[in-house]
Amino acid sequence: MGDLDRPVQRLPIPGKRNILITSALPYVNNVPHLGNIIGCVLSADVFARYCRLRGYNAIYICGTDEYGTATETKAMEENSTPKQICDKYHAIHREVYKWFNISFDEFGRTSSPQQTEVCQAIFKKLLDNNWLSENTMKQLYCDTCERFLADRLVEGTCPTEGCNYDSARGDQCENCGKLLNPTELINPRCKQCKNTPRIRDTNHLFLELPQLKDKLVSYIESMSVAGSWSQNAIQTTNAWLKEGLKPRCITRDLKWGVPVPLDEFKDKVFYVWFDAPIGYVSITSCYTPDWEKWWKNPDNVELYQFMGKDNVPFHTVMFPSTLIGTGENWTMMKTISVTEYLNYEAGKFSKSKGVGVFGNDAKDTNIPVEVWRYYLLTNRPEVSDTLFTWSDLQAKLNSELLNNLGNFINRVLSFLAKPPGLGYGSIIPDAPGADSHPLTKKLAGEVGKYVEQYLEAMEKVKLKQGLKTAMSISSEGNAYLQESQFWKLYKEDQSSCSIVIKTSLGLVYLLACLLEPFIPSFSVEVFKQLNLPLEQASLCDEKGDMDRAKRPWEILPAGHKIGTPEPLFKELKDEEVEDYRRRFAGSQADRLERDEAEKAAKLAEQLKKKASVGGGKKQQAKKPASEAKSKGSVEPEISITRLDIRVGLIKKVQKHPDADSLYVEEIDLGEGDCRTVVSGLVKYIPLEEMQNRKVCVLCNLKPASMRGIKSQAMVLAASNSDHTKVELVDPPSAAVVGERVTFQGFEGEPDDVLNPKKKVWETLQVDLQTNSDLVACYKDIPLTTSAGVCKVASISCGSIR
């Protein structure tokens, strides 16, 4: 997969540096988003490519994590089998990573027969060595679904103090990151039927982590130093140890997983945290039958593992404990590279909620893959969370890739390609005396320092620093060209000009090598324009590559003819950025609904135009209700179009000075001045949640005085059946302030002011409700904006008023 096609499987070579690289196995129940990609597979790919360029004997192993509750849940959602879900999403993952140029040596699956074989063999070793115990667990059981509920089939409120996230999963809170047991959740509910489960006893097997602690701590203390573990990995691991290790359950009441090979547990499978890391081993066994030469060879193999921070304890505590417990001579993890979270615009990337840019989204843009890789790697969250923004991507493409890197390479190659008399006719000139040319000598000194810094950073897996250092060489090259004024030298001092051009061509080649791990398709194109085979790219000490980098005029031979220079990057314009920002606003569901709404609007417009000329008859335009009324016409039909519901932004909110239950809000409705609105929401929604919030506002109610303050509109909110819970109706975050909320299939202008005597609002309000998907509707027709439909947080089948 990726750009590698190696029919011969590589095995460790005595006397060489043998490096085994893994990235956290991506779960197969969804499309990977950019945060997933930078957190594991892309970072590991950069290091794997670097190792190959250095001449190390390295293999990169990954695959999809396919067993467990999340797959069963997804299968239920899509009315499919777990196997069909895995087949579908494994293919999607493979295609996304192929587009991103991820160069796996093997990209496998944990649902393979090899996984069952290796996993059960490790389990039997643990059993034989008495590191397992049997115990009774209290587990949530759903009487409606007639099944024990595994972790991810339960949701509820996080018990962690200060968190209180109401959609925490049974295994982990997505909001605060705390690992949980399902029985710890407050107000748990079955994810499938939404009913409250009860606690029942069930027998399970446990790995005795407390008994393995001494061996584990010894491993951590030695390897965290030898492998220069990242600070976030050390902190997370120490927090686990400090909290005290507890026996950890390794079985689950599921059907989709590796079966437990014991008669008394024949209806259970291994818990995914136990089985998934073993996937690294089983996938390697798919790569080569001699997999033990990689995995049971600690004296000759270095294991590097890449992951996001939520995966750390599984790799520093649980997986090492599993391997230690077998008593076998396993290759243990030497170095762990951990990323924090990449956030998206104003919030978090989320697979479960469909928020952010996903791998297939990136593929469907006009932005080349090398730009995506470059941006993600410059934004790699190595120490703290980082933020993806479209404007930042635009700036890095236009200023760093286009104006710095692309400009330098194109200037050099284009000048060389000019015909004799103007350039060199594409032939690299000789450059005698380069080592004594003052400006060139100074440049070589700077480049030499940067190359050493690059190697130091990359060896320590500080990928962002490595990339930044490589790009500094491009900046030096631009400054060198500018200071040399080579265009003048060509006419006044051709020997000096030849030195500058040949040296600059050496930098072009060097940059293509140094940047190949980060943006390989860029390097492919540069080598093509240099008319050199990509296989020549190398950063090997044995071949003298690093020594030659300090004398860039020696890198390429005189007399070599280059290919045709072409621009390497294209400017990303403001209007394109705005289009992408709009396209990828909200969740994937919001985007789908928005697309459907746009299609429906276009279809309605086409039908309207067709009707206006149908049969050659002249159609009379329907007059607004307010105009009809003013001419003494019959009262128009009570239609939802008579309501003027708009998107508003609460600019200021405070409690009513004379009423404890009321808020007074100043709401921007795109009219210039804000409207004052009084709402009875104090006991339902905290003041801080009201501030700077977009809301749906009914704007044409007759203004009414409420405890001395005139309310000029009404904020729409949904309530449950007994009115104990109230939530605001939220327009999508990308909705435009002041735009009118529409209802597909209904057209017409709103009344200027609703006549209270005609009970228009009261008549229509009874059909305003939230549906089971939490979408605000009028008779099952969503309240729709240009950015998608309006929703509530959690009240389904509620009344909107």
Short mmCIF file of N, CA and C in Angstrom, two decimals, residues 460-527:
data_model
loop_
_atom_site.label_atom_id
_atom_site.label_comp_id
_atom_site.label_asym_id
_atom_site.label_seq_id
_atom_site.Cartn_x
_atom_site.Cartn_y
_atom_site.Cartn_z
N LYS A 460 14.90 11.87 17.20
CA LYS A 460 14.13 11.96 18.45
C LYS A 460 12.63 12.01 18.18
N VAL A 461 12.24 11.80 16.92
CA VAL A 461 10.84 11.79 16.48
C VAL A 461 10.17 13.14 16.76
N LYS A 462 10.94 14.21 16.66
CA LYS A 462 10.37 15.55 16.75
C LYS A 462 10.09 16.01 15.32
N LEU A 463 9.01 15.49 14.78
CA LEU A 463 8.74 15.63 13.35
C LEU A 463 8.48 17.07 12.94
N LYS A 464 7.76 17.78 13.76
CA LYS A 464 7.44 19.18 13.42
C LYS A 464 8.71 20.01 13.33
N GLN A 465 9.63 19.78 14.27
CA GLN A 465 10.90 20.50 14.27
C GLN A 465 11.73 20.11 13.04
N GLY A 466 11.71 18.83 12.69
CA GLY A 466 12.42 18.38 11.50
C GLY A 466 11.94 19.06 10.25
N LEU A 467 10.61 19.18 10.12
CA LEU A 467 10.03 19.84 8.95
C LEU A 467 10.38 21.33 8.91
N LYS A 468 10.27 21.96 10.06
CA LYS A 468 10.59 23.39 10.13
C LYS A 468 12.05 23.65 9.75
N THR A 469 12.94 22.76 10.19
CA THR A 469 14.36 22.91 9.89
C THR A 469 14.62 22.75 8.40
N ALA A 470 13.98 21.76 7.79
CA ALA A 470 14.15 21.55 6.34
C ALA A 470 13.69 22.77 5.56
N MET A 471 12.57 23.34 5.99
CA MET A 471 12.04 24.52 5.29
C MET A 471 12.97 25.73 5.47
N SER A 472 13.74 25.75 6.56
CA SER A 472 14.70 26.84 6.75
C SER A 472 15.78 26.83 5.67
N ILE A 473 16.10 25.65 5.17
CA ILE A 473 17.09 25.55 4.09
C ILE A 473 16.56 26.21 2.83
N SER A 474 15.26 26.07 2.58
CA SER A 474 14.64 26.76 1.44
C SER A 474 14.73 28.28 1.61
N SER A 475 14.49 28.75 2.82
CA SER A 475 14.61 30.19 3.08
C SER A 475 16.04 30.67 2.85
N GLU A 476 17.02 29.86 3.30
CA GLU A 476 18.42 30.21 3.06
C GLU A 476 18.71 30.26 1.55
N GLY A 477 18.12 29.33 0.82
CA GLY A 477 18.31 29.31 -0.62
C GLY A 477 17.78 30.55 -1.30
N ASN A 478 16.60 30.98 -0.89
CA ASN A 478 16.03 32.21 -1.46
C ASN A 478 16.91 33.42 -1.15
N ALA A 479 17.39 33.49 0.09
CA ALA A 479 18.25 34.62 0.47
C ALA A 479 19.56 34.59 -0.31
N TYR A 480 20.09 33.39 -0.52
CA TYR A 480 21.33 33.20 -1.28
C TYR A 480 21.15 33.68 -2.73
N LEU A 481 20.05 33.31 -3.35
CA LEU A 481 19.79 33.77 -4.73
C LEU A 481 19.69 35.29 -4.78
N GLN A 482 18.97 35.82 -3.83
CA GLN A 482 18.73 37.27 -3.85
C GLN A 482 20.03 38.04 -3.61
N GLU A 483 20.83 37.58 -2.65
CA GLU A 483 22.06 38.28 -2.33
C GLU A 483 23.09 38.15 -3.46
N SER A 484 23.08 37.00 -4.13
CA SER A 484 24.06 36.79 -5.21
C SER A 484 23.74 37.60 -6.46
N GLN A 485 22.43 37.94 -6.60
CA GLN A 485 21.97 38.63 -7.82
C GLN A 485 22.48 37.88 -9.07
N PHE A 486 22.11 36.60 -9.11
CA PHE A 486 22.63 35.71 -10.16
C PHE A 486 22.29 36.18 -11.57
N TRP A 487 21.17 36.89 -11.72
CA TRP A 487 20.79 37.37 -13.04
C TRP A 487 21.79 38.40 -13.58
N LYS A 488 22.41 39.16 -12.63
CA LYS A 488 23.46 40.09 -13.04
C LYS A 488 24.79 39.35 -13.27
N LEU A 489 25.04 38.36 -12.37
CA LEU A 489 26.28 37.60 -12.51
C LEU A 489 26.37 36.90 -13.86
N TYR A 490 25.23 36.49 -14.37
CA TYR A 490 25.22 35.77 -15.65
C TYR A 490 25.85 36.61 -16.76
N LYS A 491 25.64 37.93 -16.66
CA LYS A 491 26.18 38.83 -17.69
C LYS A 491 27.59 39.33 -17.31
N GLU A 492 27.84 39.43 -15.99
CA GLU A 492 29.07 40.09 -15.55
C GLU A 492 30.15 39.13 -15.06
N ASP A 493 29.73 37.95 -14.52
CA ASP A 493 30.71 37.03 -13.93
C ASP A 493 30.14 35.61 -14.03
N GLN A 494 30.27 35.02 -15.21
CA GLN A 494 29.61 33.74 -15.47
C GLN A 494 30.14 32.62 -14.58
N SER A 495 31.40 32.64 -14.20
CA SER A 495 31.92 31.57 -13.35
C SER A 495 31.26 31.61 -11.97
N SER A 496 31.07 32.81 -11.42
CA SER A 496 30.36 32.94 -10.13
C SER A 496 28.91 32.55 -10.28
N CYS A 497 28.30 32.92 -11.40
CA CYS A 497 26.90 32.55 -11.64
C CYS A 497 26.75 31.03 -11.68
N SER A 498 27.70 30.36 -12.32
CA SER A 498 27.65 28.90 -12.41
C SER A 498 27.75 28.27 -11.02
N ILE A 499 28.58 28.87 -10.17
CA ILE A 499 28.71 28.37 -8.79
C ILE A 499 27.36 28.50 -8.06
N VAL A 500 26.72 29.67 -8.19
CA VAL A 500 25.44 29.91 -7.52
C VAL A 500 24.38 28.95 -8.02
N ILE A 501 24.31 28.76 -9.33
CA ILE A 501 23.27 27.90 -9.91
C ILE A 501 23.51 26.44 -9.55
N LYS A 502 24.75 25.96 -9.66
CA LYS A 502 25.02 24.56 -9.33
C LYS A 502 24.80 24.28 -7.85
N THR A 503 25.20 25.24 -7.01
CA THR A 503 24.97 25.10 -5.57
C THR A 503 23.48 25.08 -5.26
N SER A 504 22.73 25.96 -5.91
CA SER A 504 21.28 26.03 -5.70
C SER A 504 20.59 24.76 -6.17
N LEU A 505 21.07 24.18 -7.26
CA LEU A 505 20.52 22.91 -7.73
C LEU A 505 20.78 21.80 -6.71
N GLY A 506 21.94 21.85 -6.06
CA GLY A 506 22.23 20.90 -4.99
C GLY A 506 21.24 21.05 -3.84
N LEU A 507 20.88 22.31 -3.53
CA LEU A 507 19.88 22.54 -2.48
C LEU A 507 18.50 22.02 -2.90
N VAL A 508 18.17 22.17 -4.18
CA VAL A 508 16.89 21.65 -4.68
C VAL A 508 16.83 20.14 -4.45
N TYR A 509 17.91 19.46 -4.82
CA TYR A 509 17.98 18.01 -4.63
C TYR A 509 17.91 17.67 -3.13
N LEU A 510 18.66 18.39 -2.32
CA LEU A 510 18.69 18.14 -0.88
C LEU A 510 17.31 18.34 -0.26
N LEU A 511 16.63 19.41 -0.67
CA LEU A 511 15.27 19.66 -0.16
C LEU A 511 14.32 18.55 -0.54
N ALA A 512 14.43 18.04 -1.77
CA ALA A 512 13.56 16.95 -2.20
C ALA A 512 13.79 15.71 -1.34
N CYS A 513 15.01 15.48 -0.90
CA CYS A 513 15.31 14.34 -0.03
C CYS A 513 14.81 14.59 1.40
N LEU A 514 15.16 15.74 1.95
CA LEU A 514 14.78 16.04 3.33
C LEU A 514 13.27 16.11 3.52
N LEU A 515 12.56 16.56 2.49
CA LEU A 515 11.11 16.73 2.60
C LEU A 515 10.33 15.51 2.12
N GLU A 516 11.03 14.50 1.55
CA GLU A 516 10.32 13.31 1.07
C GLU A 516 9.50 12.62 2.15
N PRO A 517 9.99 12.50 3.40
CA PRO A 517 9.14 11.89 4.42
C PRO A 517 7.84 12.65 4.67
N PHE A 518 7.88 13.95 4.49
CA PHE A 518 6.72 14.80 4.81
C PHE A 518 5.77 14.96 3.63
N ILE A 519 6.31 15.31 2.46
CA ILE A 519 5.47 15.56 1.28
C ILE A 519 6.04 14.78 0.09
N PRO A 520 5.85 13.46 0.09
CA PRO A 520 6.51 12.61 -0.92
C PRO A 520 6.11 12.91 -2.36
N SER A 521 4.86 13.31 -2.60
CA SER A 521 4.46 13.59 -3.99
C SER A 521 5.17 14.83 -4.52
N PHE A 522 5.50 15.77 -3.63
CA PHE A 522 6.31 16.92 -4.01
C PHE A 522 7.70 16.45 -4.46
N SER A 523 8.29 15.55 -3.71
CA SER A 523 9.63 15.06 -4.04
C SER A 523 9.62 14.29 -5.36
N VAL A 524 8.56 13.53 -5.58
CA VAL A 524 8.43 12.81 -6.87
C VAL A 524 8.48 13.81 -8.02
N GLU A 525 7.75 14.92 -7.88
CA GLU A 525 7.69 15.92 -8.95
C GLU A 525 9.04 16.64 -9.11
N VAL A 526 9.70 16.94 -8.01
CA VAL A 526 11.00 17.62 -8.10
C VAL A 526 12.02 16.71 -8.79
N PHE A 527 12.05 15.43 -8.42
CA PHE A 527 12.98 14.50 -9.08
C PHE A 527 12.66 14.37 -10.57
#
